[in-house]
PDB file of C-alpha atoms in Angstrom:
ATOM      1  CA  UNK Z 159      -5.679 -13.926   9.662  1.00 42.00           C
ATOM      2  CA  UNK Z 160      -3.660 -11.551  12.431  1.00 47.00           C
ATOM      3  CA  UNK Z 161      -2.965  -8.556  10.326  1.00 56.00           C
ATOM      4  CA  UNK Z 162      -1.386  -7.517   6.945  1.00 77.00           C
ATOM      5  CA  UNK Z 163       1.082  -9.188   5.335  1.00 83.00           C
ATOM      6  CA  UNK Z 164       2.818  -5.676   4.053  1.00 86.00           C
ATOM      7  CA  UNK Z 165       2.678  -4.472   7.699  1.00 85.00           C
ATOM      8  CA  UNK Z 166       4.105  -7.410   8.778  1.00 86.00           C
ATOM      9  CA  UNK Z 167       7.064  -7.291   6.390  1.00 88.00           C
ATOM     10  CA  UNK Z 168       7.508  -3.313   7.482  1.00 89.00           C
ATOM     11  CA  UNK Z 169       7.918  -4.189  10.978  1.00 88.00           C
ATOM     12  CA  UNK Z 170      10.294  -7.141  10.206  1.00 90.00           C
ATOM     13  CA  UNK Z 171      12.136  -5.075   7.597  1.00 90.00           C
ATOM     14  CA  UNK Z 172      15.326  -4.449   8.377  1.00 92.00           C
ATOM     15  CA  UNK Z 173      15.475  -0.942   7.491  1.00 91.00           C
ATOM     16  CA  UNK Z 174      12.760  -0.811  10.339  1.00 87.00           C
ATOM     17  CA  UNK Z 175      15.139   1.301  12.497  1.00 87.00           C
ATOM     18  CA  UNK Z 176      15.930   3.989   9.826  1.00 90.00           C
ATOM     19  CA  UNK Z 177      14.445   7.385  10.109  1.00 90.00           C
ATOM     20  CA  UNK Z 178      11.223   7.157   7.875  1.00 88.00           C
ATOM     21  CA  UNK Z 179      12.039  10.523   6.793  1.00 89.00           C
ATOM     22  CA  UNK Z 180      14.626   8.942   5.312  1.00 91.00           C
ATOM     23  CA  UNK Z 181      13.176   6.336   3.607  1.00 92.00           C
ATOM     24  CA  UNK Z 182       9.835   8.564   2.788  1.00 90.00           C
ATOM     25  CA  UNK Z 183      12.538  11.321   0.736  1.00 92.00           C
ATOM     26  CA  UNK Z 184      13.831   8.113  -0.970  1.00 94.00           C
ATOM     27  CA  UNK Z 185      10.815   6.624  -2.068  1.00 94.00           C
ATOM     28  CA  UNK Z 186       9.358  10.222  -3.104  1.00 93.00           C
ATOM     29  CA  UNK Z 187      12.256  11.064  -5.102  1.00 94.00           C
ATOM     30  CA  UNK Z 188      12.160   7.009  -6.853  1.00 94.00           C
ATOM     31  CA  UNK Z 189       8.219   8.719  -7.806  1.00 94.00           C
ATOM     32  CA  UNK Z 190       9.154  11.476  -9.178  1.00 94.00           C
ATOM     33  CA  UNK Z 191      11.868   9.627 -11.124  1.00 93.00           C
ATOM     34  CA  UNK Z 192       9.460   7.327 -12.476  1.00 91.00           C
ATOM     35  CA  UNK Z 193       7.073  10.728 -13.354  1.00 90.00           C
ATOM     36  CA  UNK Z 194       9.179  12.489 -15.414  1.00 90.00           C
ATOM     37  CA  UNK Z 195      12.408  10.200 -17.027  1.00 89.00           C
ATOM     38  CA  UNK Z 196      11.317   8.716 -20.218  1.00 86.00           C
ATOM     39  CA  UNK Z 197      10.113   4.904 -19.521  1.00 82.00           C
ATOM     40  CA  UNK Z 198      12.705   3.550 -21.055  1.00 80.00           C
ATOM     41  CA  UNK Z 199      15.271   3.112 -19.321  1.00 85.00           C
ATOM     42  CA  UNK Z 200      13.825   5.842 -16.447  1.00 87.00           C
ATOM     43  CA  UNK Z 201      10.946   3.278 -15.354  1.00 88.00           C
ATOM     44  CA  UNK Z 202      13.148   0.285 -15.440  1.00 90.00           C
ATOM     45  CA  UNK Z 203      15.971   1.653 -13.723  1.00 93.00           C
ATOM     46  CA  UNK Z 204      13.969   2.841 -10.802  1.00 93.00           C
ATOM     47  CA  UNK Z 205      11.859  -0.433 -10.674  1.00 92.00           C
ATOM     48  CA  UNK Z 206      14.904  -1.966 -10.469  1.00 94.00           C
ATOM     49  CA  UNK Z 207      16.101  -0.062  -7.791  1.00 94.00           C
ATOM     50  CA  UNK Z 208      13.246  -0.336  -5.694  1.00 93.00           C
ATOM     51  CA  UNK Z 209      12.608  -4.131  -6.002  1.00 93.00           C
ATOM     52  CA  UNK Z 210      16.821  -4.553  -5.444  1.00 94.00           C
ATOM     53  CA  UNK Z 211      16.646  -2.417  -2.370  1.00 94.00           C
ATOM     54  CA  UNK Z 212      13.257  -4.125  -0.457  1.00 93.00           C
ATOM     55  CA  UNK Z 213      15.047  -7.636  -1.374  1.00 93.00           C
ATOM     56  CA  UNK Z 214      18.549  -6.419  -0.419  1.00 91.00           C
ATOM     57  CA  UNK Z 215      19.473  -4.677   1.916  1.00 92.00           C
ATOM     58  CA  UNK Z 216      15.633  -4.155   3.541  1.00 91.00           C
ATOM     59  CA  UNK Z 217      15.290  -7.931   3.617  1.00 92.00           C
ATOM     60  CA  UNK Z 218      11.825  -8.226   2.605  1.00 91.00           C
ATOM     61  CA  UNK Z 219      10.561 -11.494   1.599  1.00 90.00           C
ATOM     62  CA  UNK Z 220      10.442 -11.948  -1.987  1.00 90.00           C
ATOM     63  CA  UNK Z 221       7.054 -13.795  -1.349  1.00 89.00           C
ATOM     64  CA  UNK Z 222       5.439 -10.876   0.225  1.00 88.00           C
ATOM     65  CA  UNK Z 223       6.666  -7.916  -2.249  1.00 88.00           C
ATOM     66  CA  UNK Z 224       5.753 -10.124  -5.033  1.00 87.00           C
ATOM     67  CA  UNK Z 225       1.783 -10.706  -3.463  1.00 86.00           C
ATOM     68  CA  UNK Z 226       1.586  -7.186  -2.480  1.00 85.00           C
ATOM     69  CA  UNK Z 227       2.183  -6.464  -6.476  1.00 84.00           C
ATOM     70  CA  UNK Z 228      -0.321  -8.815  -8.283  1.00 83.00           C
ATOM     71  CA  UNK Z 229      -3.161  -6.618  -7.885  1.00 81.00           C
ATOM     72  CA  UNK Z 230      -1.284  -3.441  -8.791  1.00 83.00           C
ATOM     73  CA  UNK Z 231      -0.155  -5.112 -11.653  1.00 85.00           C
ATOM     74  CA  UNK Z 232      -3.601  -6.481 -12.807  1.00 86.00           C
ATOM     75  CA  UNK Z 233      -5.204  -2.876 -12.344  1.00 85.00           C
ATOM     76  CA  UNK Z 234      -1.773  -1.569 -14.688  1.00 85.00           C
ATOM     77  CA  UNK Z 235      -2.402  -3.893 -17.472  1.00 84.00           C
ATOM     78  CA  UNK Z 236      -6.520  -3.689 -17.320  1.00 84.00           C
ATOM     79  CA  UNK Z 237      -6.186   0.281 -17.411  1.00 82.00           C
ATOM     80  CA  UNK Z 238      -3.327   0.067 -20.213  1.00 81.00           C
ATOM     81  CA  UNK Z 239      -5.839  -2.458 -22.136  1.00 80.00           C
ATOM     82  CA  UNK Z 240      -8.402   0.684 -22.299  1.00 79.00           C
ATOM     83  CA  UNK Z 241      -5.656   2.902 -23.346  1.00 76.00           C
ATOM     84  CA  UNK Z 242      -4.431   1.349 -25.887  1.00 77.00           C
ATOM     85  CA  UNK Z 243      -8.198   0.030 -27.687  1.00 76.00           C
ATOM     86  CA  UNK Z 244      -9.982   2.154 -29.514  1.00 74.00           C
ATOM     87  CA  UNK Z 245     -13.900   2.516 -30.214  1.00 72.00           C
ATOM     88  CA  UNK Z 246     -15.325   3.941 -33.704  1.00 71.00           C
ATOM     89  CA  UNK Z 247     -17.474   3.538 -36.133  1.00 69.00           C
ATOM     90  CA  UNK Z 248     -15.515   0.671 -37.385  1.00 70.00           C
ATOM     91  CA  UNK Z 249     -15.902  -0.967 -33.905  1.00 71.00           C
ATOM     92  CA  UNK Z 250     -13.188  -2.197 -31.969  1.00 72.00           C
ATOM     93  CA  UNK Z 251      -9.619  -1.141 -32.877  1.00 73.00           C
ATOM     94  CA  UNK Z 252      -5.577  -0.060 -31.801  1.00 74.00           C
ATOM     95  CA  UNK Z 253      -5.358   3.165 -30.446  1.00 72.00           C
ATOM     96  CA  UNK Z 254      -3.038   5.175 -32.861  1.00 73.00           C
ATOM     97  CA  UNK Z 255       0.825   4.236 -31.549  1.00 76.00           C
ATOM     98  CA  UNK Z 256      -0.564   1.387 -29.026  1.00 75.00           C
ATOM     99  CA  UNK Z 257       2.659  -0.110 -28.189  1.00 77.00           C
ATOM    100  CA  UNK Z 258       4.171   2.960 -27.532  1.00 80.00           C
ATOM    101  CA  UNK Z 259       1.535   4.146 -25.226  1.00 79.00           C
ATOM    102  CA  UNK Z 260       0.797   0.853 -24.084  1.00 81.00           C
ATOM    103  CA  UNK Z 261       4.548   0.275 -23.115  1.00 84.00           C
ATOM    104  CA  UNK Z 262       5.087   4.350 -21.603  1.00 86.00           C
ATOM    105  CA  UNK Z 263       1.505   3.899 -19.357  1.00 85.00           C
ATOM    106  CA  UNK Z 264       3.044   0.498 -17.917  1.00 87.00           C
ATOM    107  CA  UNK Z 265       6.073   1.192 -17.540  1.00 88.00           C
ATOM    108  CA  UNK Z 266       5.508   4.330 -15.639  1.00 89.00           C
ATOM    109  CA  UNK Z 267       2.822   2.982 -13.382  1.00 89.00           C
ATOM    110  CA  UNK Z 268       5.207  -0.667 -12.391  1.00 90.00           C
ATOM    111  CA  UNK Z 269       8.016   1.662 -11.422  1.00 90.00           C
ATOM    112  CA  UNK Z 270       6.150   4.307  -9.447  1.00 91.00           C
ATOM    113  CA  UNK Z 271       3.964   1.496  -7.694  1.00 90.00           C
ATOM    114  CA  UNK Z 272       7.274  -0.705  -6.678  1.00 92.00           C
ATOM    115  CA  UNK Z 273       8.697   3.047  -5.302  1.00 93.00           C
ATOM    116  CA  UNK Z 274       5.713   2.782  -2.846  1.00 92.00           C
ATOM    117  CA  UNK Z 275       5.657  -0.700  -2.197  1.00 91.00           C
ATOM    118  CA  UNK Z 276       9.245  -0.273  -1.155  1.00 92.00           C
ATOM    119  CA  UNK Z 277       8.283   2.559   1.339  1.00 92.00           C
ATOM    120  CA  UNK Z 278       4.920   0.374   2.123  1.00 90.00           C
ATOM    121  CA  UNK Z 279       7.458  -3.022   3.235  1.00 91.00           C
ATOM    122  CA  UNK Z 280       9.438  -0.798   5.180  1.00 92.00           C
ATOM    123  CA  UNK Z 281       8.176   1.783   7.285  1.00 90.00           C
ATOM    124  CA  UNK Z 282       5.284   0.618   9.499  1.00 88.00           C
ATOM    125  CA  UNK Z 283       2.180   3.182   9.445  1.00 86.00           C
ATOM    126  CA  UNK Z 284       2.564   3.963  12.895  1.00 82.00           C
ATOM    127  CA  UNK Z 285       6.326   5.141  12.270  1.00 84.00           C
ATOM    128  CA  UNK Z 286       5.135   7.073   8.977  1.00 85.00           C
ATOM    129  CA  UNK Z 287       2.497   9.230  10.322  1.00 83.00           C
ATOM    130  CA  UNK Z 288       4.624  10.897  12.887  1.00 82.00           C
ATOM    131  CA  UNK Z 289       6.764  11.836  10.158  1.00 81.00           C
ATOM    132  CA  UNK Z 290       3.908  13.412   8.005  1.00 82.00           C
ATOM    133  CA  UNK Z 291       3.324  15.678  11.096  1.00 80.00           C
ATOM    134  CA  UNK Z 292       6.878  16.896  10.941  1.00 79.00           C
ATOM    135  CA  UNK Z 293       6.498  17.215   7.164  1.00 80.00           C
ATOM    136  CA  UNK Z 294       3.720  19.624   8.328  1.00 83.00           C
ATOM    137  CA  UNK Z 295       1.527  17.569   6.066  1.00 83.00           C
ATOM    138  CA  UNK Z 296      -2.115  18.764   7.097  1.00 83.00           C
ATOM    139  CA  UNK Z 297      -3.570  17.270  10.480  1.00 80.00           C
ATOM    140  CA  UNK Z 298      -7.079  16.214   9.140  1.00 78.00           C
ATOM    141  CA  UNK Z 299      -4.984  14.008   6.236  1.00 82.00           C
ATOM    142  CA  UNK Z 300      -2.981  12.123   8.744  1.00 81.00           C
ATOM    143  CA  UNK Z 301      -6.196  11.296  11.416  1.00 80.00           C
ATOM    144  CA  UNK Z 302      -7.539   9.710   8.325  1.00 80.00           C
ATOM    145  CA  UNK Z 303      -4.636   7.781   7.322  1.00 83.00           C
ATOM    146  CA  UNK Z 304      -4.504   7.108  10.518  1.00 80.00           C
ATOM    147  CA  UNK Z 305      -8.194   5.863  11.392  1.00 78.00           C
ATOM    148  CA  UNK Z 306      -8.419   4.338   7.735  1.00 81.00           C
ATOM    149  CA  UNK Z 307      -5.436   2.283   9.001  1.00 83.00           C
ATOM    150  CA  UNK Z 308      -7.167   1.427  12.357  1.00 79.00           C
ATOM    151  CA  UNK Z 309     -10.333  -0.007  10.520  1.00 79.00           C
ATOM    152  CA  UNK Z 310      -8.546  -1.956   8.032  1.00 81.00           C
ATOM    153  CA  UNK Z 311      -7.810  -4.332  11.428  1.00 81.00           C
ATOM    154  CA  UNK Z 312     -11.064  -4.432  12.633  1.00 78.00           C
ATOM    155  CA  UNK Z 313     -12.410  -5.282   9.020  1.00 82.00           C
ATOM    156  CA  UNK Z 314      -9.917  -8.487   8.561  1.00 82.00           C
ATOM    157  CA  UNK Z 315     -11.096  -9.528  12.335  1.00 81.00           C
ATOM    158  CA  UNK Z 316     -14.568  -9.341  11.271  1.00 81.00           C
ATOM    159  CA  UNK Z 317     -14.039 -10.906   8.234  1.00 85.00           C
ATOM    160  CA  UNK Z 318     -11.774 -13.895   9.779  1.00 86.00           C
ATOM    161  CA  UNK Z 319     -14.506 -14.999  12.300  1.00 86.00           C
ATOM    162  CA  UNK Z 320     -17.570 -14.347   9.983  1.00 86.00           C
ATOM    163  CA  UNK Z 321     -15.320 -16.655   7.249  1.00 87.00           C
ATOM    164  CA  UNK Z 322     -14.376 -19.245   9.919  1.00 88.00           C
ATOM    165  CA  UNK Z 323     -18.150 -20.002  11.324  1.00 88.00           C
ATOM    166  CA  UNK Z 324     -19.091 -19.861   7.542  1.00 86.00           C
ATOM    167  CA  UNK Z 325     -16.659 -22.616   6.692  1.00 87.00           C
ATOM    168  CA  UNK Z 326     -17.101 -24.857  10.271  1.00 86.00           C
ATOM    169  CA  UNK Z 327     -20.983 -24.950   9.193  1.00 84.00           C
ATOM    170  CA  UNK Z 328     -20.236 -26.154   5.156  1.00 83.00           C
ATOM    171  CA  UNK Z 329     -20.606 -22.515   4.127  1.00 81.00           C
ATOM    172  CA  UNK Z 330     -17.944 -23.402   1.424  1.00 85.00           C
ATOM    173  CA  UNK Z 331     -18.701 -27.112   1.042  1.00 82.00           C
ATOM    174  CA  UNK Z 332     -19.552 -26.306  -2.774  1.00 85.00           C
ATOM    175  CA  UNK Z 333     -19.650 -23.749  -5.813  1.00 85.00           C
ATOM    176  CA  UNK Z 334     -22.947 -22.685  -4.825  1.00 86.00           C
ATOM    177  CA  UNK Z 335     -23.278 -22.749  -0.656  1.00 87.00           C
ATOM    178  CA  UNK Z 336     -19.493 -20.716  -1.655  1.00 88.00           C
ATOM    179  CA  UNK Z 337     -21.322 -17.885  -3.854  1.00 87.00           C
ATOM    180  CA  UNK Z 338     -24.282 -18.010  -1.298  1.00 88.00           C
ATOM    181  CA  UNK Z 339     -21.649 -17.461   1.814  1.00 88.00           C
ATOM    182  CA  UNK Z 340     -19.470 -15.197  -0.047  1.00 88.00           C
ATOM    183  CA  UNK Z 341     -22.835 -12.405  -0.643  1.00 88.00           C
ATOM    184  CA  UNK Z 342     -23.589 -13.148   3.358  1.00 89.00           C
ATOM    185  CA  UNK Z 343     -20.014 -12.469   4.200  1.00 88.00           C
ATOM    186  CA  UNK Z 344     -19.839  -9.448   2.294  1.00 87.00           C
ATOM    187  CA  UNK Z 345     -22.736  -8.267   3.777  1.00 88.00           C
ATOM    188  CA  UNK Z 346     -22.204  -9.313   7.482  1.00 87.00           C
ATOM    189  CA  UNK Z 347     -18.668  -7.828   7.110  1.00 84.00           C
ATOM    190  CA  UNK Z 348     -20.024  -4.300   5.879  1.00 83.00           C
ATOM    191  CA  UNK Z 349     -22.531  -4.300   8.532  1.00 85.00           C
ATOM    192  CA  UNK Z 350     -20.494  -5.387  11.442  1.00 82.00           C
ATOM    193  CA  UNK Z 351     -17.583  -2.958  10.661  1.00 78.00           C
ATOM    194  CA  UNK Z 352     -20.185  -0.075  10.324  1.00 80.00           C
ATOM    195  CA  UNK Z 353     -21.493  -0.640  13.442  1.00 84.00           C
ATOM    196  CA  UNK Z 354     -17.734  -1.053  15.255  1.00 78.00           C
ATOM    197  CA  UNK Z 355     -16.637   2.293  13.378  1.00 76.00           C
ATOM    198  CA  UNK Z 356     -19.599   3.857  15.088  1.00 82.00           C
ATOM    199  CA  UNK Z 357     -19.088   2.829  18.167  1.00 83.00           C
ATOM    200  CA  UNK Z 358     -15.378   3.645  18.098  1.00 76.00           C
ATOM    201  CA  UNK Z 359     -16.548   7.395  16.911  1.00 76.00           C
ATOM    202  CA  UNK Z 360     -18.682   7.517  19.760  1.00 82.00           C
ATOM    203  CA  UNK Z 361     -15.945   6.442  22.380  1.00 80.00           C
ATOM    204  CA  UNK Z 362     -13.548   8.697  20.950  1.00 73.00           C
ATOM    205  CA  UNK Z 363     -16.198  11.754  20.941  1.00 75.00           C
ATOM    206  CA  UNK Z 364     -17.193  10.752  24.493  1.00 78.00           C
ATOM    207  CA  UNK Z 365     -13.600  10.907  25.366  1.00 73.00           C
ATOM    208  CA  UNK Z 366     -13.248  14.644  24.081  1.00 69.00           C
ATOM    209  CA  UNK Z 367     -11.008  13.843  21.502  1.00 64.00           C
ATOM    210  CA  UNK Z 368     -10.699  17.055  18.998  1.00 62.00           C
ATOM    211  CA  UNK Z 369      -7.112  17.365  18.220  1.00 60.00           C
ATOM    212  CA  UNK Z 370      -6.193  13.910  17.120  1.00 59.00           C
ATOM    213  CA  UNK Z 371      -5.015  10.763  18.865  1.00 60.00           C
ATOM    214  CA  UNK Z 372      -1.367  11.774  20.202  1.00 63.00           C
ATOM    215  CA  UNK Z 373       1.043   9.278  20.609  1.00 63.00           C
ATOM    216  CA  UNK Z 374       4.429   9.322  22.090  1.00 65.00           C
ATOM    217  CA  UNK Z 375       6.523   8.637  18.471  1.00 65.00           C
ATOM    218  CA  UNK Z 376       9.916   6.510  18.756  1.00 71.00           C
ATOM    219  CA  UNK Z 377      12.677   8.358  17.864  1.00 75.00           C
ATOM    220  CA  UNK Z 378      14.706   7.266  14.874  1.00 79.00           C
ATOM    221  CA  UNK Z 379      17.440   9.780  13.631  1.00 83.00           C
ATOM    222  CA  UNK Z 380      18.149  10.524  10.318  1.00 86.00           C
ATOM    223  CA  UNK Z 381      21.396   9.089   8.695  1.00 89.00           C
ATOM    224  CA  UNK Z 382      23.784  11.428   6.685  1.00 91.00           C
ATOM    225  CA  UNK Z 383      25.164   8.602   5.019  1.00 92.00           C
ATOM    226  CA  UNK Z 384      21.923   7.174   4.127  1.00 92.00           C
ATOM    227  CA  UNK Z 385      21.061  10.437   2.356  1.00 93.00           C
ATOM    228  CA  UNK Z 386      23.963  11.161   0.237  1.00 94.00           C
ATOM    229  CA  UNK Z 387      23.559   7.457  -0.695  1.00 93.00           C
ATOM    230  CA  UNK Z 388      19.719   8.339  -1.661  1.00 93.00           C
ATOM    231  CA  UNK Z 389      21.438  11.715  -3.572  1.00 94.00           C
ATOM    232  CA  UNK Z 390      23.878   9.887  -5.277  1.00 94.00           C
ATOM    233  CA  UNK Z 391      21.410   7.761  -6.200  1.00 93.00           C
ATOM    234  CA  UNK Z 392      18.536   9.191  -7.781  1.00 93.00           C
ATOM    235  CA  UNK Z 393      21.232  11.757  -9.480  1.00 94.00           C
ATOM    236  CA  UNK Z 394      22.949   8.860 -11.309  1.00 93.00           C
ATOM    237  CA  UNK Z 395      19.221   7.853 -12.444  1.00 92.00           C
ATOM    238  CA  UNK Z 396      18.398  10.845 -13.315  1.00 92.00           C
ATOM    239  CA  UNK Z 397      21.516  10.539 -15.105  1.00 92.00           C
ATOM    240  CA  UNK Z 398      21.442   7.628 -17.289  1.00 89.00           C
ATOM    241  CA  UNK Z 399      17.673   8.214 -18.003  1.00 83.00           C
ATOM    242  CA  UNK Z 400      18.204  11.453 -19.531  1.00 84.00           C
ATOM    243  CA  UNK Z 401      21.416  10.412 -21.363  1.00 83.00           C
ATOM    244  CA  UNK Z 402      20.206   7.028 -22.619  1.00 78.00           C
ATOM    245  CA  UNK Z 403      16.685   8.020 -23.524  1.00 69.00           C
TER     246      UNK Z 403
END
């Protein structure tokens, strides 16, 4: 295990060289779309859109976008499950229009999370978080996003070795030795990644770091056509969602 899949895909992307500005305006406006248009056809049309434009013209691999959505999707259809069921003194029961608000909740959520998916197989974090700065999105948000991201690596490195000295000793030879390893890799992984976060805030703090990690960002400039495209866009949309709801 080198990395993550998604951040793979955003630095093979084709739409790697585009201005994330860009691409971050696109994806924001495809969330607000899927906010406030009715779900049908608002939710569709910008699910649509998304999932078209990550396996079009992005070139993202449809095996990738469509592993990076399972476990959105489970957590849509487990939190429109408790939406939609009822608890009273009869017991269990449908919620008052459960189809309706079963069909609005998922609908909404499927179309807002491919939005960000799109912007997630595109733009690699290191190219977005420049971009928040000149969004003048607050300083102490993006060194989080931005440390967040750097522990997510050293979690998967921790938790490929720990798995693959588990497995070369049987840790997974059977059901149980595979619950047994799975509670020592959980807790080896936790530990180890503590201790590593420490000792990276320690380096950092010994360094004098205050103001953030500064890196020299690559510069990508913004397209003209790529934004009247993204205008035209969510405008016809907005469009045929409010006309056809």
């Amino acid at each position: 295990m080198s990395g993550l899949a998604v951040d793979d895909a955003a630095w093979a992307s084709a739409w790697r060289a585009r201005s994330p500005v860009d691409k971050l305006l696109l994806c924001a406006g495809l969330v607000v779309c899927a906010l406030v248009l009715p779900a049908w056809p608002g939710s569709l049309l910008v699910a649509v859109t998304a999932v078209v434009l990550a396996l079009g013209p992005a070139r993202v691999p449809a095996r990738t976008f469509g592993r990076a959505v399972r476990w959105p999707l489970a957590f849509v259809v487990v939190g429109a499950l408790t939406a939609v069921v009822s608890v009273g003194g009869d017991g269990l029961g449908w919620a008052p229009d459960a189809a309706a608000r079963a069909g609005s909740l998922v609908g909404h959520s499927v179309a807002g999370g491919a939005a960000v998916l799109l912007l997630a197989t595109t733009t690699p974090v290191s190219d977005l978080l420049p971009a928040l700065h000149r969004l003048r999105v607050p300083a102490a948000v993006v060194e989080v996003a931005s440390v967040t991201y750097r522990l997510l690596f050293v979690l998967l490195e921790s938790l490929s070795t720990i798995r693959e000295a588990q497995a070369n000793r049987m840790g997974y030879s059977s059901l149980r030795r595979s619950y047994r390893s799975s509670g020592v890799l959980a807790a080896a992984v936790l530990t180890r990644s503590w201790d590593r976060a420490r000792r990276m805030q320690e380096g950092l703090a010994g360094r004098g770091m205050e103001t953030g990690l500064r890196v020299l960002p690559e510069a990508l400039p913004s397209s003209r056509g790529f934004l009247a495209a993204t205008a035209a866009g969510l405008a016809a949309i907005v469009a045929v969602g409010v006309l056809a709801a």
